[in-house]
mmCIF file of N, CA and C in Angstrom:
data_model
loop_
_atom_site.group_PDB
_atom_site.id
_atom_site.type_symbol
_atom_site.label_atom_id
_atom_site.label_comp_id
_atom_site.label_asym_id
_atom_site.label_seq_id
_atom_site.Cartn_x
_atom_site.Cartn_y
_atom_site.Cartn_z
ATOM 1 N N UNK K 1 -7.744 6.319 -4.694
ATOM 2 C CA UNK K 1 -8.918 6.818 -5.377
ATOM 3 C C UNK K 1 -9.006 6.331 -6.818
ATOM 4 N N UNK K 2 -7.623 5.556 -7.461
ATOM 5 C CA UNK K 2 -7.896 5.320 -8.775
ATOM 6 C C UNK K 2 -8.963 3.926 -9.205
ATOM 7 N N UNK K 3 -8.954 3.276 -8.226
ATOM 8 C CA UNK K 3 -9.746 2.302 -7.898
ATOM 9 C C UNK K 3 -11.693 2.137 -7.932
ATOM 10 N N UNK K 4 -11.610 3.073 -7.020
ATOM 11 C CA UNK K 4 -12.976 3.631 -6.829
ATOM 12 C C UNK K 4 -14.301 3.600 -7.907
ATOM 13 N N UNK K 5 -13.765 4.215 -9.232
ATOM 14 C CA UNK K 5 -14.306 4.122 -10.560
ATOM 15 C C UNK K 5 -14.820 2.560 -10.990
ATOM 16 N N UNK K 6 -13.798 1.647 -10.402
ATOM 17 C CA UNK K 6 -14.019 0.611 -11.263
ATOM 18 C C UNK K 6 -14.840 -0.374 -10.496
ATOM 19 N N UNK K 7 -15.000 0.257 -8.813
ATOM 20 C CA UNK K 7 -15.214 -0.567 -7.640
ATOM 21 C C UNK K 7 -17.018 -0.302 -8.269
ATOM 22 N N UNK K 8 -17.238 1.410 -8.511
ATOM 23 C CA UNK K 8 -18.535 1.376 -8.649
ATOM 24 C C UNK K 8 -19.198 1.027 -10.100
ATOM 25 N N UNK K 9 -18.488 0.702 -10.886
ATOM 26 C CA UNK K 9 -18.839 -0.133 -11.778
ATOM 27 C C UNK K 9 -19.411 -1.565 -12.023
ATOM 28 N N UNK K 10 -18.436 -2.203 -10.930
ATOM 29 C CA UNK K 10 -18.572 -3.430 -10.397
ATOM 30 C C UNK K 10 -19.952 -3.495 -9.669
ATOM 31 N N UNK K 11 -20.378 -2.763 -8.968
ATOM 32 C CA UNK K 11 -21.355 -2.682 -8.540
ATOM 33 C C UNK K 11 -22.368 -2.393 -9.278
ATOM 34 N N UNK K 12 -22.448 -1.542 -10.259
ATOM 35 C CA UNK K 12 -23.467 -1.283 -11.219
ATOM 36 C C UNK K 12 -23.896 -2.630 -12.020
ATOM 37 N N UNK K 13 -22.755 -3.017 -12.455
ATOM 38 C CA UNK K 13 -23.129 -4.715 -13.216
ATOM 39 C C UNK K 13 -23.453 -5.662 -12.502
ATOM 40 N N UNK K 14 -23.120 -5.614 -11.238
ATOM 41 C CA UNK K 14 -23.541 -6.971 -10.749
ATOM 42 C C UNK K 14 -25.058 -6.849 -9.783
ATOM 43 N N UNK K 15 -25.576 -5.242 -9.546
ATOM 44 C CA UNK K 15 -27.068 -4.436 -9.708
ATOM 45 C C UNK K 15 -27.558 -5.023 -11.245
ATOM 46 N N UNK K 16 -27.206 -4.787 -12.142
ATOM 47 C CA UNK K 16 -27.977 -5.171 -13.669
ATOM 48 C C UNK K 16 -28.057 -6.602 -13.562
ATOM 49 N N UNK K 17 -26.711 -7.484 -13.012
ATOM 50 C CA UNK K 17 -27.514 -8.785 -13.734
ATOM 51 C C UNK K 17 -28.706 -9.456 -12.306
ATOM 52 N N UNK K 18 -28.205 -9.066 -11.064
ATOM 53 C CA UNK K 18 -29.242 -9.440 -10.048
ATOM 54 C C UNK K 18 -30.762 -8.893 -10.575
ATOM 55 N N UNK K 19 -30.789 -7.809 -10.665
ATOM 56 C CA UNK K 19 -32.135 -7.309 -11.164
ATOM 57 C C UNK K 19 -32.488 -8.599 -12.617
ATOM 58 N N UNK K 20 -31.859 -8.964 -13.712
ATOM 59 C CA UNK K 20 -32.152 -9.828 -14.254
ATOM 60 C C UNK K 20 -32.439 -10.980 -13.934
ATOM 61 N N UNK K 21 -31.452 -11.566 -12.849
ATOM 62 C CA UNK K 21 -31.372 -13.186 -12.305
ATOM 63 C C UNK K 21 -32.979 -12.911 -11.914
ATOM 64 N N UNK K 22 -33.774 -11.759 -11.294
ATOM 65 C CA UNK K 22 -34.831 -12.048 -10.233
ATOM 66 C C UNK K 22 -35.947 -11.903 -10.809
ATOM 67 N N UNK K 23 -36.067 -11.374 -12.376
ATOM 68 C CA UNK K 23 -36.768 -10.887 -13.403
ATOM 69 C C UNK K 23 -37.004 -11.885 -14.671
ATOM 70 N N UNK K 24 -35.827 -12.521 -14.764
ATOM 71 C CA UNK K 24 -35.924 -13.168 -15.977
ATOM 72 C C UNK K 24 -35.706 -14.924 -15.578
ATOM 73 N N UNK K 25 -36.437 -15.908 -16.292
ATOM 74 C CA UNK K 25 -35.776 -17.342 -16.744
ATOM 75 C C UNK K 25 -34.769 -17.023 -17.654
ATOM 76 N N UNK K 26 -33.794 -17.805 -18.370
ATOM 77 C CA UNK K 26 -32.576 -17.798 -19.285
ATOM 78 C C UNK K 26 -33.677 -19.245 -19.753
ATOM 79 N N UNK K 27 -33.886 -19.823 -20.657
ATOM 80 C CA UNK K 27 -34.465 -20.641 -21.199
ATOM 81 C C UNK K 27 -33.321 -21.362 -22.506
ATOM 82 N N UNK K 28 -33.046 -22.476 -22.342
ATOM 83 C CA UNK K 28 -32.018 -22.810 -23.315
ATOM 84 C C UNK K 28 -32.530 -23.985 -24.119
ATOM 85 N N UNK K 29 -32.954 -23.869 -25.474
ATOM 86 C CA UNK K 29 -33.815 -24.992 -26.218
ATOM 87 C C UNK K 29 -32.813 -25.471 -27.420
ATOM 88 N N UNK K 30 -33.480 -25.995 -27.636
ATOM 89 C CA UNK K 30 -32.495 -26.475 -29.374
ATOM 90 C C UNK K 30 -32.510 -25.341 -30.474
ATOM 91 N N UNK K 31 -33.252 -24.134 -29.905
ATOM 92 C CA UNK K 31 -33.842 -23.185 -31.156
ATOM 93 C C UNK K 31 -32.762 -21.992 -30.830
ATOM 94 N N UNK K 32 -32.334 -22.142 -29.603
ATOM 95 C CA UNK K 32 -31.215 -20.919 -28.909
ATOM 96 C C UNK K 32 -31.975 -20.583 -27.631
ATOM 97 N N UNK K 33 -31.272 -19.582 -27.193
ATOM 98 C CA UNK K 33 -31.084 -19.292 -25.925
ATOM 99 C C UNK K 33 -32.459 -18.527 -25.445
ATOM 100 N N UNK K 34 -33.134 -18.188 -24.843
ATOM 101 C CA UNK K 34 -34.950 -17.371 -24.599
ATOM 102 C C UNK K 34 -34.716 -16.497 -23.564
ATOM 103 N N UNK K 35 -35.198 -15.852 -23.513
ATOM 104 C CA UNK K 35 -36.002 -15.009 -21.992
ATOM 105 C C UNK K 35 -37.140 -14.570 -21.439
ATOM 106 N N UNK K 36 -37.906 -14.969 -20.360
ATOM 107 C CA UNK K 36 -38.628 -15.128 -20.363
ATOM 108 C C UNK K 36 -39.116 -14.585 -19.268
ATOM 109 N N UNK K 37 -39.737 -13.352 -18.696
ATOM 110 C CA UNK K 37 -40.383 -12.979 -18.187
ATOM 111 C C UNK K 37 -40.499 -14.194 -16.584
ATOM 112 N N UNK K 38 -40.394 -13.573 -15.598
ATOM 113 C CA UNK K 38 -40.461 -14.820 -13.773
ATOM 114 C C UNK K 38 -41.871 -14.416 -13.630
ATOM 115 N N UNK K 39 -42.459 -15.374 -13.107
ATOM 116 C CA UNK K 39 -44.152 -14.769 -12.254
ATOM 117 C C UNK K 39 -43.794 -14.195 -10.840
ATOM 118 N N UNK K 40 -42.982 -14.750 -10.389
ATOM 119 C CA UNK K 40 -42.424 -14.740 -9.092
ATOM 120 C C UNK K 40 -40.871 -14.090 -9.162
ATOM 121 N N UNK K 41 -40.652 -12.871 -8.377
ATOM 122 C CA UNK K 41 -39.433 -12.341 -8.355
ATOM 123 C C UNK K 41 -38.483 -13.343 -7.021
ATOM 124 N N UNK K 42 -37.918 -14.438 -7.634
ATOM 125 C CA UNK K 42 -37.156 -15.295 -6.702
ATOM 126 C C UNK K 42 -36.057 -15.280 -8.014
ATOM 127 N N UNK K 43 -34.602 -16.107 -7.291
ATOM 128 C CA UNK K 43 -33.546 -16.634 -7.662
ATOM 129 C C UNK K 43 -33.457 -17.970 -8.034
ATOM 130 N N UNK K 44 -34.881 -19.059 -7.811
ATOM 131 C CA UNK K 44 -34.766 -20.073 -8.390
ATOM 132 C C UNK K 44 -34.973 -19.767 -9.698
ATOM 133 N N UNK K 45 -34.310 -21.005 -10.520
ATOM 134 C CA UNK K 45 -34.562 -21.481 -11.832
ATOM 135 C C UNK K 45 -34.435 -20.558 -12.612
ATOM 136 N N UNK K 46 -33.097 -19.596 -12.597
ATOM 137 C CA UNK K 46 -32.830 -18.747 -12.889
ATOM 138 C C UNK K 46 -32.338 -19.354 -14.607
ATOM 139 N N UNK K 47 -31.649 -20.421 -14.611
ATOM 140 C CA UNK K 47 -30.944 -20.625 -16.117
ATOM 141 C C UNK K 47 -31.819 -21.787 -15.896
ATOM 142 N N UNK K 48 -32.237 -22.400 -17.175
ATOM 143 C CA UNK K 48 -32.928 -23.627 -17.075
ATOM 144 C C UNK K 48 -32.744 -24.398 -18.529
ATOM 145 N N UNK K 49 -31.864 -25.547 -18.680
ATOM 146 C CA UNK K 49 -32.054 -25.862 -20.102
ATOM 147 C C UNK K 49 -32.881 -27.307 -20.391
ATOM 148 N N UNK K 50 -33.847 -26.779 -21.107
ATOM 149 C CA UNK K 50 -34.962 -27.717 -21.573
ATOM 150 C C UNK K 50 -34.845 -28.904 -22.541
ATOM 151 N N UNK K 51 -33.778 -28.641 -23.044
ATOM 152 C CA UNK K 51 -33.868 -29.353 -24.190
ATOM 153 C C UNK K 51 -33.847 -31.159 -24.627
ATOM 154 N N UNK K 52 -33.717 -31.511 -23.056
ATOM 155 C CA UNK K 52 -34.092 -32.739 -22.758
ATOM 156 C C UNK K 52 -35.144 -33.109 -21.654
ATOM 157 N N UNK K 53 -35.949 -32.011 -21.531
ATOM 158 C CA UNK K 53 -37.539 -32.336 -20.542
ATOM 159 C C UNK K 53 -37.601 -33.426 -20.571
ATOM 160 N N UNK K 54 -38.636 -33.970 -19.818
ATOM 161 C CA UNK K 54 -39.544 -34.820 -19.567
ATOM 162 C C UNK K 54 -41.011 -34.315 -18.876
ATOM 163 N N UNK K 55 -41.928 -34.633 -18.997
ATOM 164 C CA UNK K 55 -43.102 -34.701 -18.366
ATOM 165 C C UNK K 55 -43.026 -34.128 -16.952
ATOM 166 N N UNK K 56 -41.775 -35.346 -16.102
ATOM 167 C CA UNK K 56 -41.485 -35.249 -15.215
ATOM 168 C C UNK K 56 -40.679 -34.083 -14.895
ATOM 169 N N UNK K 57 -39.692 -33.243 -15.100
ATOM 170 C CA UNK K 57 -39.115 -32.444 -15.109
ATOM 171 C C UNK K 57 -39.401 -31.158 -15.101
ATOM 172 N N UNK K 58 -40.476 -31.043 -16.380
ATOM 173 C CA UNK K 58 -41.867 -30.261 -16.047
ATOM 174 C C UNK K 58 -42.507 -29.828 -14.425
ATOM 175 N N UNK K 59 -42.967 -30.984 -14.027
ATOM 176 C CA UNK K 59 -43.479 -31.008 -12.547
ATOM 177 C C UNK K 59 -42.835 -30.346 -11.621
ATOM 178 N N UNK K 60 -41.016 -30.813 -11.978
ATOM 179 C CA UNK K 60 -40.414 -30.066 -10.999
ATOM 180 C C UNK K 60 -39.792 -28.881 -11.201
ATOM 181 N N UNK K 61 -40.121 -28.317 -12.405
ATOM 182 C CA UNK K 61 -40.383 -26.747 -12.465
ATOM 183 C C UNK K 61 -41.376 -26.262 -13.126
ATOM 184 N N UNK K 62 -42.435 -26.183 -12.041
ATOM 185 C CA UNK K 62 -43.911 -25.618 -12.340
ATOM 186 C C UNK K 62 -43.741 -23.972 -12.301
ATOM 187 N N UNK K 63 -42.811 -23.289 -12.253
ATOM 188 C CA UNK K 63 -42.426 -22.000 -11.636
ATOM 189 C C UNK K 63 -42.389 -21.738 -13.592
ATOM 190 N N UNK K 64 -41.725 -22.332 -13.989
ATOM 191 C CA UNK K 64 -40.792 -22.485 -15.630
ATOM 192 C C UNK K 64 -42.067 -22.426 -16.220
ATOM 193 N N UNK K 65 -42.736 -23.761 -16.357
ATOM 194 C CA UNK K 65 -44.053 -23.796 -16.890
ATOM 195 C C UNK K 65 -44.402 -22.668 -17.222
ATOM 196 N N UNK K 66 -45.210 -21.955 -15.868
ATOM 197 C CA UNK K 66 -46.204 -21.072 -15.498
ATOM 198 C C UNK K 66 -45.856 -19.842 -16.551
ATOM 199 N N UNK K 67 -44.367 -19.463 -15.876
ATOM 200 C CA UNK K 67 -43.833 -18.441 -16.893
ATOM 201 C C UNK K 67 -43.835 -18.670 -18.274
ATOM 202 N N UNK K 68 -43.888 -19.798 -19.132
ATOM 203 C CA UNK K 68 -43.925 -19.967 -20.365
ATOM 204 C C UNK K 68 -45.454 -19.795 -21.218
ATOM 205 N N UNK K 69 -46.287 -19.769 -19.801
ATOM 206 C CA UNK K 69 -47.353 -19.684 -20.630
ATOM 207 C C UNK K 69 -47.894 -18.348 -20.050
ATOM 208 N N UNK K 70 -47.711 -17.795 -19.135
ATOM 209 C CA UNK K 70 -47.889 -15.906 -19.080
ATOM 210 C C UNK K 70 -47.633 -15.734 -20.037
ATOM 211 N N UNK K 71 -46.363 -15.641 -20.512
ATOM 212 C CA UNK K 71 -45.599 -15.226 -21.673
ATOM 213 C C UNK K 71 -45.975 -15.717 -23.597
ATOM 214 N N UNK K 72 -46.817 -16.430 -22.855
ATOM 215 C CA UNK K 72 -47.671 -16.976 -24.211
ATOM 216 C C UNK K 72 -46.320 -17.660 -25.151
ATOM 217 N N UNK K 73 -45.587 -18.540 -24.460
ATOM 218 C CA UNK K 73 -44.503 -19.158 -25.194
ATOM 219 C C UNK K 73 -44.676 -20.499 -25.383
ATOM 220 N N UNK K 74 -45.544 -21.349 -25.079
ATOM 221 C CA UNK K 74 -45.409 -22.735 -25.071
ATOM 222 C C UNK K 74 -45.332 -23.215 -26.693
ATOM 223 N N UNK K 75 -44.939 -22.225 -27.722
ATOM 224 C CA UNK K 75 -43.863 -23.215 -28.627
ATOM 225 C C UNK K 75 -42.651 -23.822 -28.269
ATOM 226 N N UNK K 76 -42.098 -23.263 -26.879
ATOM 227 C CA UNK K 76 -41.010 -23.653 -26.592
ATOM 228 C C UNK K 76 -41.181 -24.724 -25.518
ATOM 229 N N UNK K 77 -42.273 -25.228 -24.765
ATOM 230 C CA UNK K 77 -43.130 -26.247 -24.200
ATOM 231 C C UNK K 77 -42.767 -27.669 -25.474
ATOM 232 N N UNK K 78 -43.751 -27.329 -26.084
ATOM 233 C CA UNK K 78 -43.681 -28.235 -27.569
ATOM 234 C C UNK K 78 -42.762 -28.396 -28.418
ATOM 235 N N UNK K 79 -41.979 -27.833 -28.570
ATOM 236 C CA UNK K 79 -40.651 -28.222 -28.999
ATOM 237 C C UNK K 79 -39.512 -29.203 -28.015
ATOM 238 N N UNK K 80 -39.856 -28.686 -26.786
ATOM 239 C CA UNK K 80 -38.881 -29.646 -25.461
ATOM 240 C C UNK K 80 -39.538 -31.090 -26.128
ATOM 241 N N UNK K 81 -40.693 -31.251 -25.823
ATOM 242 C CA UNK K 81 -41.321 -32.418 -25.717
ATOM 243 C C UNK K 81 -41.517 -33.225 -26.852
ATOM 244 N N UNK K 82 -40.878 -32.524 -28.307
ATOM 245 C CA UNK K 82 -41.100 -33.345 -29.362
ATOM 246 C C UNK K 82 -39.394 -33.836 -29.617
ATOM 247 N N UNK K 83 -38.497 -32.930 -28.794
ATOM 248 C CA UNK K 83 -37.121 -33.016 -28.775
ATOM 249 C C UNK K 83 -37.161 -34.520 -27.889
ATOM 250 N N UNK K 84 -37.954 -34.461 -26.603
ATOM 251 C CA UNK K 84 -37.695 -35.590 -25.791
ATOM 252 C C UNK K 84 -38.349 -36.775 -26.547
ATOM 253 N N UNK K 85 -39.283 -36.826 -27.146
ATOM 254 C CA UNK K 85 -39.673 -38.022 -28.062
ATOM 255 C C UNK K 85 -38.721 -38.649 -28.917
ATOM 256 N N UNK K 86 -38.291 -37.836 -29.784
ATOM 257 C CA UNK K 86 -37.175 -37.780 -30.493
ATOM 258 C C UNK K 86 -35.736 -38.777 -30.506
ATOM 259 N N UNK K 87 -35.733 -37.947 -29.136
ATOM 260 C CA UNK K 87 -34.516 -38.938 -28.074
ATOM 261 C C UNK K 87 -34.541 -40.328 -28.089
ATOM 262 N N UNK K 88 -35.949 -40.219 -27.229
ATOM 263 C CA UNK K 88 -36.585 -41.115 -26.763
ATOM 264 C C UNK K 88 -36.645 -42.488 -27.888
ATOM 265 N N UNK K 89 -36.953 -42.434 -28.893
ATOM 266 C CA UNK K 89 -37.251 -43.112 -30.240
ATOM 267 C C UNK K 89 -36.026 -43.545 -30.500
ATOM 268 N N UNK K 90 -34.760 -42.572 -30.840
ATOM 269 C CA UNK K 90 -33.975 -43.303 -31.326
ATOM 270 C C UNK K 90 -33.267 -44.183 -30.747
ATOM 271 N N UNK K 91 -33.343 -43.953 -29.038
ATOM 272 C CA UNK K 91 -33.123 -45.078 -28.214
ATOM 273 C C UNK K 91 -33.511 -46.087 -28.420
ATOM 274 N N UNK K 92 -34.619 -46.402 -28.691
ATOM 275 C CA UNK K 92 -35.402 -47.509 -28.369
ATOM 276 C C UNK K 92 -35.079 -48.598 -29.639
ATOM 277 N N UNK K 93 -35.210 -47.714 -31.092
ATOM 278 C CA UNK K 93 -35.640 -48.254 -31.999
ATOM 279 C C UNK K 93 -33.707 -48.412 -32.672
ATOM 280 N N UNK K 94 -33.929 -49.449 -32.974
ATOM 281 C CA UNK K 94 -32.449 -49.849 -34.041
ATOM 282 C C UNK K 94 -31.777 -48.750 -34.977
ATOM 283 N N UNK K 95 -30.647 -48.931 -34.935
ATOM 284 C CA UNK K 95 -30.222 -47.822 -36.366
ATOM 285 C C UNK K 95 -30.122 -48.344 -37.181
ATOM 286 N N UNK K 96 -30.648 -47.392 -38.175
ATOM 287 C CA UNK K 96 -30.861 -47.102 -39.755
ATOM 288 C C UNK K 96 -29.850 -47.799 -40.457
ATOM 289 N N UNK K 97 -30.209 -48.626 -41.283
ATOM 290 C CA UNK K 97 -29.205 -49.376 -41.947
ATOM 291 C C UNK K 97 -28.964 -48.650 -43.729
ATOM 292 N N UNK K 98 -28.325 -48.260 -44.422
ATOM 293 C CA UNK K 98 -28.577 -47.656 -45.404
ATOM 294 C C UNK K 98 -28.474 -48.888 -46.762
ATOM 295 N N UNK K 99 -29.690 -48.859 -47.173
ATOM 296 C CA UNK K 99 -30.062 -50.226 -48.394
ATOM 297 C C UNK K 99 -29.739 -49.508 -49.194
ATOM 298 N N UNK K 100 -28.626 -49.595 -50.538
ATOM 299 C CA UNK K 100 -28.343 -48.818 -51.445
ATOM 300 C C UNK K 100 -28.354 -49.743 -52.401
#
């Protein structure tokens, strides 16, 4: 019986975070960590980190999207996408030489 206590504990927390996994996105940007309200009570796309989107990536979580803009969040839309430019640029373009 000393057990018991901790068995239904175990159960209580892992009730709290399921109810979260099915409730919430985890949204992970360059700004920190988000939460964000699901349209849909499912287990996909439960943690999702953005911080290197693409356009494309987008597409394949239209679920993410949707929720970002219920939630009236798409600063965090626009920030992915100025992060992926970003990237994107310094790839492309030569490094900075420092003329002193």
């Amino acid at each position: 019986m000393r057990r018991l206590p901790t068995f239904l504990f175990g159960m209580f927390v892992g009730g709290v975070l399921l109810y979260g996994a099915l409730h919430y996105h985890v949204i992970n940007t360059t700004s920190g960590i988000h939460l964000v309200p699901k349209v849909e009570s499912t287990l996909a796309s439960t943690y999702v980190d953005i911080r290197q989107f693409t356009p494309v990536d987008w597409m394949q979580h239209q679920d993410v999207a949707a929720a970002l803009f219920t939630a009236n969040r798409q600063d965090l839309m626009q920030s992915a996408a100025q992060d992926s430019l970003r990237t994107g640029l310094e790839q492309m373009l030569p490094p900075a030489t420092d003329r002193r």
